[in-house]
Tab-separated table of N, CA and C in Angstrom:
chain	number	residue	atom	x	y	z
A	1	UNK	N	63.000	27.160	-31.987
A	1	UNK	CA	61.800	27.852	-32.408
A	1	UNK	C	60.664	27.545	-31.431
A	2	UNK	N	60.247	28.834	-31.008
A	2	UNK	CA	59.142	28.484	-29.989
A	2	UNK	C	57.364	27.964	-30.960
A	3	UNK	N	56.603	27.768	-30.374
A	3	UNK	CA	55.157	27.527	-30.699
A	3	UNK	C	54.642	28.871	-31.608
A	4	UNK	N	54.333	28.503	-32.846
A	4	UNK	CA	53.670	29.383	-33.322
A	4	UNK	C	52.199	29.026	-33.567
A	5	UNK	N	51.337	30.058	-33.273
A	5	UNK	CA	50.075	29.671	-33.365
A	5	UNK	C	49.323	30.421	-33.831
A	6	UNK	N	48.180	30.404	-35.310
A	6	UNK	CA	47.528	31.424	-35.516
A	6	UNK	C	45.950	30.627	-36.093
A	7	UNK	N	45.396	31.557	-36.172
A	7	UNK	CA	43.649	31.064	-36.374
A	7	UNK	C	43.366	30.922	-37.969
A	8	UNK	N	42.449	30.276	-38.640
A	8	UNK	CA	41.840	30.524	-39.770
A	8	UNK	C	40.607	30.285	-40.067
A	9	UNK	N	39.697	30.860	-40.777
A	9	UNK	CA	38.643	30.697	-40.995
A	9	UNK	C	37.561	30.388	-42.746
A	10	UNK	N	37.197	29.692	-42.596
A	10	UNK	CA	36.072	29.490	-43.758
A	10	UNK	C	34.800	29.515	-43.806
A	11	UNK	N	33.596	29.995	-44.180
A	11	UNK	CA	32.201	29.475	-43.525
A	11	UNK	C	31.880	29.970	-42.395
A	12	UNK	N	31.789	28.853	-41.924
A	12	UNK	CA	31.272	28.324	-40.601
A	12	UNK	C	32.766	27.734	-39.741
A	13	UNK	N	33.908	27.404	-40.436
A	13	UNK	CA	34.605	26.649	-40.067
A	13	UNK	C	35.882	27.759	-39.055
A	14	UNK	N	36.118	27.701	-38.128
A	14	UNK	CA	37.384	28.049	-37.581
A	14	UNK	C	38.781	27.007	-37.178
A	15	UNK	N	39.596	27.127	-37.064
A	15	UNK	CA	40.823	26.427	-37.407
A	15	UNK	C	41.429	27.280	-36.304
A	16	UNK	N	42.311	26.903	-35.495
A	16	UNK	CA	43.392	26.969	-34.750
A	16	UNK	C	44.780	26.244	-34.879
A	17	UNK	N	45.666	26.564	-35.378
A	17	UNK	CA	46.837	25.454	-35.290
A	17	UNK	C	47.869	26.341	-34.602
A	18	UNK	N	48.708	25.141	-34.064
A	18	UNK	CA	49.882	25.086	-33.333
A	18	UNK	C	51.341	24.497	-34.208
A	19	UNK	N	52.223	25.052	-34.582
A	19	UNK	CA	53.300	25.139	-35.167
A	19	UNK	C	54.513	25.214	-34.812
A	20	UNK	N	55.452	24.171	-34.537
A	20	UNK	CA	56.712	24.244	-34.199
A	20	UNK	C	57.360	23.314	-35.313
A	21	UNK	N	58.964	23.290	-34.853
A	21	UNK	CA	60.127	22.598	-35.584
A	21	UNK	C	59.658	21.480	-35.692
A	22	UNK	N	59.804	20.581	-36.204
A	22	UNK	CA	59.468	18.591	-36.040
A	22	UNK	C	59.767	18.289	-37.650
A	23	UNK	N	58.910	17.292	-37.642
A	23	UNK	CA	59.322	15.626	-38.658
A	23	UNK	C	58.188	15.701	-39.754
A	24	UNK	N	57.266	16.929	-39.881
A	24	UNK	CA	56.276	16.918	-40.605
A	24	UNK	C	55.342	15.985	-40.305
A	25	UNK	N	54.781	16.017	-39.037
A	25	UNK	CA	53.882	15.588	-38.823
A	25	UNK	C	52.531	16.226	-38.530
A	26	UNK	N	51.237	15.874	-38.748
A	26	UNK	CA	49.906	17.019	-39.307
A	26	UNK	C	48.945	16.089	-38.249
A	27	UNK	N	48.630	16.817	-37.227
A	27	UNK	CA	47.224	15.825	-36.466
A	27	UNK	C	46.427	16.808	-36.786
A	28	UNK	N	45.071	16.324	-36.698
A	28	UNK	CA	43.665	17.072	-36.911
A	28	UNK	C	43.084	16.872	-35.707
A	29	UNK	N	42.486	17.350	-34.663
A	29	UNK	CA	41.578	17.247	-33.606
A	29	UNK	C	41.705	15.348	-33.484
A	30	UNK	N	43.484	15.414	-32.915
A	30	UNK	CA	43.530	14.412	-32.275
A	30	UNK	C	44.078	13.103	-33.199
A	31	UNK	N	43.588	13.319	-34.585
A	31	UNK	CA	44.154	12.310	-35.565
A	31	UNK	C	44.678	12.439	-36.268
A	32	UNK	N	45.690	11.563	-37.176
A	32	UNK	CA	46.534	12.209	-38.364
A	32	UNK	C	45.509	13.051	-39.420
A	33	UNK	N	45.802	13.605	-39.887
A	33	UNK	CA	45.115	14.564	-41.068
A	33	UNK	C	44.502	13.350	-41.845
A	34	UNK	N	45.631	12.355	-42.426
A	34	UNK	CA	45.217	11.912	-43.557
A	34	UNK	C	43.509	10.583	-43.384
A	35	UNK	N	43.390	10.583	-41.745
A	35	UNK	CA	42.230	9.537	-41.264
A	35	UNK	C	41.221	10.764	-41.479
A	36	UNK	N	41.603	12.057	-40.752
A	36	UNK	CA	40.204	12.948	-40.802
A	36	UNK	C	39.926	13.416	-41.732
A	37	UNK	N	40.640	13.609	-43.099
A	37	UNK	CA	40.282	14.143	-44.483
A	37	UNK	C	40.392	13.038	-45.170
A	38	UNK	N	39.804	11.895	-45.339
A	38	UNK	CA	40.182	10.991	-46.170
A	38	UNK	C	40.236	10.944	-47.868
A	39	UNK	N	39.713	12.514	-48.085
A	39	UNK	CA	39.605	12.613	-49.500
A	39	UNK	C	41.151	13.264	-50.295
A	40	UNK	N	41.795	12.543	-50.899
A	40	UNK	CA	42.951	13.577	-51.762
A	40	UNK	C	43.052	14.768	-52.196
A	41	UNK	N	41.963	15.377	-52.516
A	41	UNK	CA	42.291	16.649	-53.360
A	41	UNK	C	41.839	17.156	-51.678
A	42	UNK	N	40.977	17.150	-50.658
A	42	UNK	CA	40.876	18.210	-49.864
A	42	UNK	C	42.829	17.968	-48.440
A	43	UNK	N	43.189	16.362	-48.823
A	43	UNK	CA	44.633	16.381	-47.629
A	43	UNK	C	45.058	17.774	-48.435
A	44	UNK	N	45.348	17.625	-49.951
A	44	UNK	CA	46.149	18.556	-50.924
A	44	UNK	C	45.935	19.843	-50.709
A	45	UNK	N	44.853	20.525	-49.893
A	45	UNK	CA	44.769	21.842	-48.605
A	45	UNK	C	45.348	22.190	-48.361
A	46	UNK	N	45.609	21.556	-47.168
A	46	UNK	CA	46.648	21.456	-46.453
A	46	UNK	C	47.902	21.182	-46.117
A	47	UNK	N	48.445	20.542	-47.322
A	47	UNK	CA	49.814	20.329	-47.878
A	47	UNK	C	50.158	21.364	-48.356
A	48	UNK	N	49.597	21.896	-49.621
A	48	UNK	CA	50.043	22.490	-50.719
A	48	UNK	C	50.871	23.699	-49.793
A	49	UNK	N	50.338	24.455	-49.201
A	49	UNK	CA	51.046	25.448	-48.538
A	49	UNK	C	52.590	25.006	-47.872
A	50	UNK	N	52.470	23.933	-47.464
A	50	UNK	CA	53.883	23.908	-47.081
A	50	UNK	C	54.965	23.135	-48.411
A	51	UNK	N	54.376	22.625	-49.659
A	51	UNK	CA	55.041	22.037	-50.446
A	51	UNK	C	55.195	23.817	-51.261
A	52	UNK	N	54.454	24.418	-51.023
A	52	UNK	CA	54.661	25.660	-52.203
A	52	UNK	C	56.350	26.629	-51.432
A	53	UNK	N	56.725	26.267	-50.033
A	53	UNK	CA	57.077	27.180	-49.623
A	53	UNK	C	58.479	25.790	-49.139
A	54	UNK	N	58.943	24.915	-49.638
A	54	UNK	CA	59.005	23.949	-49.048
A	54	UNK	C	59.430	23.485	-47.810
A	55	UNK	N	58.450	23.626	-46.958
A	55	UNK	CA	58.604	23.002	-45.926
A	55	UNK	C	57.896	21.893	-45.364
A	56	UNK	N	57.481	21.029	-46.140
A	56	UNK	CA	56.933	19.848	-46.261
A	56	UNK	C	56.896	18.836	-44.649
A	57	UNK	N	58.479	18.966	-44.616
A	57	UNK	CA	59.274	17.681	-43.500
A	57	UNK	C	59.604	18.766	-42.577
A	58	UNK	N	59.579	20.058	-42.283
A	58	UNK	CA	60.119	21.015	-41.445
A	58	UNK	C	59.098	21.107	-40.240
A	59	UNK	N	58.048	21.052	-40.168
A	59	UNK	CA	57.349	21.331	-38.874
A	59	UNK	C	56.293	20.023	-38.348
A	60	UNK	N	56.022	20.650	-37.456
A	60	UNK	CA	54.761	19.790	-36.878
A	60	UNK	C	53.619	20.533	-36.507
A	61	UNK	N	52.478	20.382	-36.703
A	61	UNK	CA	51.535	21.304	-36.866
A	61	UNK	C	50.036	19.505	-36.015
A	62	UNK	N	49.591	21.042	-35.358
A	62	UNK	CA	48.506	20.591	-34.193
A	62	UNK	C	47.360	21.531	-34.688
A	63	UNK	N	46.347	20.600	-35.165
A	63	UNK	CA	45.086	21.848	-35.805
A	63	UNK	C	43.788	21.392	-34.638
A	64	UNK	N	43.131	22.015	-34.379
A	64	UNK	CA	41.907	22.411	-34.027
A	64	UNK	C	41.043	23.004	-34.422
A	65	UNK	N	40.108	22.301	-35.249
A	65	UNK	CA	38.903	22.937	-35.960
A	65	UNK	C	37.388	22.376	-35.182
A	66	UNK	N	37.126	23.258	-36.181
A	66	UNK	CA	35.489	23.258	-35.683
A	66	UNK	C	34.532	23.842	-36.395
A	67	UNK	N	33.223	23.382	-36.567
A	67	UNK	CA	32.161	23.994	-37.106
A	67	UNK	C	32.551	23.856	-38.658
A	68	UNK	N	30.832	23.943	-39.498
A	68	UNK	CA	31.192	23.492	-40.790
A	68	UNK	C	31.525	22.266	-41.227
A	69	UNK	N	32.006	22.049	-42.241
A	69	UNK	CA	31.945	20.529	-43.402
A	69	UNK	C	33.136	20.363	-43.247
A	70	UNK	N	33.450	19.375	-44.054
A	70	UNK	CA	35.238	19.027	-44.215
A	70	UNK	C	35.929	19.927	-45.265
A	71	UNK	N	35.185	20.463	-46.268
A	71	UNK	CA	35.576	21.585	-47.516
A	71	UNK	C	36.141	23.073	-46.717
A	72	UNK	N	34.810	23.274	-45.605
A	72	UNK	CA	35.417	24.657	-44.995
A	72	UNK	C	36.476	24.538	-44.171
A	73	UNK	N	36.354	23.706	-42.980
A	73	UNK	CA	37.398	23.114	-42.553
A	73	UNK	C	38.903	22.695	-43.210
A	74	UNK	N	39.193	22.120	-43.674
A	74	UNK	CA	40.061	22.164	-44.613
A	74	UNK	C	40.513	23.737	-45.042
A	75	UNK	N	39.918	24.419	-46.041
A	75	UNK	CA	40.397	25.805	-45.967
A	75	UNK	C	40.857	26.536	-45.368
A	76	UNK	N	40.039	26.351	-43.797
A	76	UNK	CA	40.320	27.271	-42.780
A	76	UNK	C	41.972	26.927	-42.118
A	77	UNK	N	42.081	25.593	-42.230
A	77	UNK	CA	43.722	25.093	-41.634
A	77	UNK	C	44.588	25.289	-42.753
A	78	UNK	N	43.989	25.678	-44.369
A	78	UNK	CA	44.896	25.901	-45.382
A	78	UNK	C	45.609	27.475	-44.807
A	79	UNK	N	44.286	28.449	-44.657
A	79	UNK	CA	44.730	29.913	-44.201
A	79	UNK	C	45.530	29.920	-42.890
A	80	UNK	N	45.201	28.934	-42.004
A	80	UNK	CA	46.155	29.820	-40.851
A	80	UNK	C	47.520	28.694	-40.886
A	81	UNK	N	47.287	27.715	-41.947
A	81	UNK	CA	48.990	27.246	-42.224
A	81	UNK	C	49.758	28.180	-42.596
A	82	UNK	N	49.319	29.000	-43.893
A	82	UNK	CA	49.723	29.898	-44.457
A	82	UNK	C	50.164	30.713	-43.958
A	83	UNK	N	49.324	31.494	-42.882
A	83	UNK	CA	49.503	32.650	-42.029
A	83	UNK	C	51.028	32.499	-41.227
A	84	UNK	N	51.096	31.007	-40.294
A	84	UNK	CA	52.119	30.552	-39.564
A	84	UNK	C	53.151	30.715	-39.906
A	85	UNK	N	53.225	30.478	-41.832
A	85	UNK	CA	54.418	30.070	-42.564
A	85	UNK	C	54.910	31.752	-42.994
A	86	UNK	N	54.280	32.880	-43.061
A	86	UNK	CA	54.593	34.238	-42.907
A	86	UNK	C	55.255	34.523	-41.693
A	87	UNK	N	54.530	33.922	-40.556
A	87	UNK	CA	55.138	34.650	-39.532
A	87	UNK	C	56.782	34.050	-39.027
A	88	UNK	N	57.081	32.525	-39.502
A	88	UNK	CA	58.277	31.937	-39.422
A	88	UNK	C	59.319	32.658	-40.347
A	89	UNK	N	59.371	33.065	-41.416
A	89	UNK	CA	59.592	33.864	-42.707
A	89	UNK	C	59.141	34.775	-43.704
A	90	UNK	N	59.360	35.707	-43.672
A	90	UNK	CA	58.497	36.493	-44.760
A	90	UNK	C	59.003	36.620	-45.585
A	91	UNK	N	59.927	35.790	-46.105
A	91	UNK	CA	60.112	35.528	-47.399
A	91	UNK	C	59.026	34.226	-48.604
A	92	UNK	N	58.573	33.670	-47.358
A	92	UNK	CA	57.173	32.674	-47.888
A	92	UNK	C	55.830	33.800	-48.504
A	93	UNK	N	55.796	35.181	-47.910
A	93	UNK	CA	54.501	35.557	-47.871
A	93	UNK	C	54.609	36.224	-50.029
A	94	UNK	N	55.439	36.215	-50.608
A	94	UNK	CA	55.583	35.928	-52.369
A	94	UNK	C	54.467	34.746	-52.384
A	95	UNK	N	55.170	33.814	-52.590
A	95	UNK	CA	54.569	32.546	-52.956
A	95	UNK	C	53.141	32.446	-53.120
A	96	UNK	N	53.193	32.229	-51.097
A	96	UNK	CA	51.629	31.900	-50.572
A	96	UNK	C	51.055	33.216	-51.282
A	97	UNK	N	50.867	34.549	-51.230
A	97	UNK	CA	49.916	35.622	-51.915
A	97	UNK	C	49.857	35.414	-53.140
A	98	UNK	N	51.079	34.645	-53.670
A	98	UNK	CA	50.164	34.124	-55.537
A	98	UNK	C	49.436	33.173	-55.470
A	99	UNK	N	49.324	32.642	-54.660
A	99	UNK	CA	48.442	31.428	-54.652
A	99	UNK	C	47.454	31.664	-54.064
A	100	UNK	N	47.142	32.793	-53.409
A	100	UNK	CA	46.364	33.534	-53.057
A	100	UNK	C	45.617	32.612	-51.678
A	101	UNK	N	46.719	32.194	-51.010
A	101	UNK	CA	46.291	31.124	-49.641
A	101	UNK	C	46.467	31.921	-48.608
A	102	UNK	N	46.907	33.519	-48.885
A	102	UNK	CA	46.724	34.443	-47.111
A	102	UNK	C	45.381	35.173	-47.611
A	103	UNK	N	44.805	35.124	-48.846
A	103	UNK	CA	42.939	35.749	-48.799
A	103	UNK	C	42.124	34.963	-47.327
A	104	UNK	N	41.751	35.741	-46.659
A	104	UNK	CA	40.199	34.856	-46.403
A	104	UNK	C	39.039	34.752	-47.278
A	105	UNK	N	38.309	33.738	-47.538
A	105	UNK	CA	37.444	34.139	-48.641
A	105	UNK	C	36.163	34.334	-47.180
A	106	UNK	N	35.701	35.561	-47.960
A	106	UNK	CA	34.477	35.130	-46.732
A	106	UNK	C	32.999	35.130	-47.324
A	107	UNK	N	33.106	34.882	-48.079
A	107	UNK	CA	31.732	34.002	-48.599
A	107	UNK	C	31.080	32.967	-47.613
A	108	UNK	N	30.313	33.557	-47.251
A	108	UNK	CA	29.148	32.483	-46.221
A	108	UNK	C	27.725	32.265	-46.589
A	109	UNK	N	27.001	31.526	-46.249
A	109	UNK	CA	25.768	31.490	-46.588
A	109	UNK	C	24.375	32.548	-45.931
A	110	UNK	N	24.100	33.145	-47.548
A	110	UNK	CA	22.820	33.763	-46.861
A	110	UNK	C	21.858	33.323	-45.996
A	111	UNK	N	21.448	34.362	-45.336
A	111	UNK	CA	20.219	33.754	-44.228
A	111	UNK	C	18.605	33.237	-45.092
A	112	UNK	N	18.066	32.257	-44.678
A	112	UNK	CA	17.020	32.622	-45.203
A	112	UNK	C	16.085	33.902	-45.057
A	113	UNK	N	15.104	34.125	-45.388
A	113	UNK	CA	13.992	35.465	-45.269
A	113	UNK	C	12.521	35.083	-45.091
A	114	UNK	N	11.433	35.668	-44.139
A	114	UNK	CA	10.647	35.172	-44.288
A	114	UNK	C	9.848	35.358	-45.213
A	115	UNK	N	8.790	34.765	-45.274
A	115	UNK	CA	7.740	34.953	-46.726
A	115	UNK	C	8.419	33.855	-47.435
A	116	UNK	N	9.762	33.197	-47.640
A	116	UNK	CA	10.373	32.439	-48.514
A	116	UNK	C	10.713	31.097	-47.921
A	117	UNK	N	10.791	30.181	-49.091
A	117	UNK	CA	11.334	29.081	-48.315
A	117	UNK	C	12.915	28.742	-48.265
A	118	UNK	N	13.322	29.485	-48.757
A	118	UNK	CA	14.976	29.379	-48.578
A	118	UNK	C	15.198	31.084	-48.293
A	119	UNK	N	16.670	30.854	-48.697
A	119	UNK	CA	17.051	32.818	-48.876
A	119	UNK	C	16.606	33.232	-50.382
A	120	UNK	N	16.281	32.996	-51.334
A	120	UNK	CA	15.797	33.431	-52.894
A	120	UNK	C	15.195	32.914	-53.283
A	121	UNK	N	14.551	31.552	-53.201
A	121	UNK	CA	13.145	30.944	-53.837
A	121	UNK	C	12.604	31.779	-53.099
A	122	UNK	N	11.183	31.605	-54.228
A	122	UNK	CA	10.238	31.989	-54.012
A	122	UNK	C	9.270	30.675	-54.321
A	123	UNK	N	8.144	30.771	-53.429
A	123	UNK	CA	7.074	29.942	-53.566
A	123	UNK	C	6.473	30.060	-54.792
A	124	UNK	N	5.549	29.281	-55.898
A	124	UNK	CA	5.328	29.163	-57.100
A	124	UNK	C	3.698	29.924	-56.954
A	125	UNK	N	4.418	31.380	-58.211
A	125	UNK	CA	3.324	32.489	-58.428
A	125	UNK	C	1.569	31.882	-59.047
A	126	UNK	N	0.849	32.660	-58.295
A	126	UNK	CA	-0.388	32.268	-59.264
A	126	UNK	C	-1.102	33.527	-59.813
A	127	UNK	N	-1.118	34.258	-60.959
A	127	UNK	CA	-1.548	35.323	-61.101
A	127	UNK	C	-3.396	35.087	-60.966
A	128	UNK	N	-4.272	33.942	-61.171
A	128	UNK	CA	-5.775	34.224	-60.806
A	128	UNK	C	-5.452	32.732	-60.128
């Protein structure tokens, strides 16, 4: 199996990973996953997709992210795990679409506006 490689996005966050055969091993920009996400429920991201489809111990996966928090981030390597795991089999793309991990969500943050101090406060009215 040659290199599979596809993009994902959250936010602010973009994700690149690299996907071949291996021992199930997960680096993040250089480190194991589990040093750069040190929180459980967000490693569980990035797992879940390959435990839903099981390929847990089947690949090795090289992510490159950027931009954004560890929440968007995280997401963004959840979607283009997902994506990878379609393009190796499309018999995975059942699963992952109930779990609804090939959506992009693209919910981003409004801009602020001027006159305001955020994007929807408003400064406190004085009628006299």
């Amino acid at each position: 199996m040659e290199v599979i490689n596809t993009i994902g996005r959250r936010k602010a966050s973009v994700a690149r990973i690299y996907m071949k055969a291996g021992s199930g091993k997960i680096t993040v920009n250089g480190k194991d996953y589990k040093d750069y996400f040190p929180q459980a429920n967000i490693q569980f991201n990035l797992e879940d997709p390959l435990n839903t489809v099981d390929a847990a111990k089947s690949y090795d996966i090289q992510v490159n992210v950027k931009g954004g928090g560890f929440k968007g981030q995280a997401e963004a390597v959840r979607l283009a795990v997902s994506k990878a795991l379609v393009i190796v089999n499309e018999d995975n793309k059942k699963p992952l679409k109930e779990k609804k991990y090939l959506t992009r969500d693209s919910r981003v943050v409004e801009r602020k506006k001027y006159g305001k101090p955020k994007a929807r406060k408003s400064f406190q009215f004085s009628k006299r």
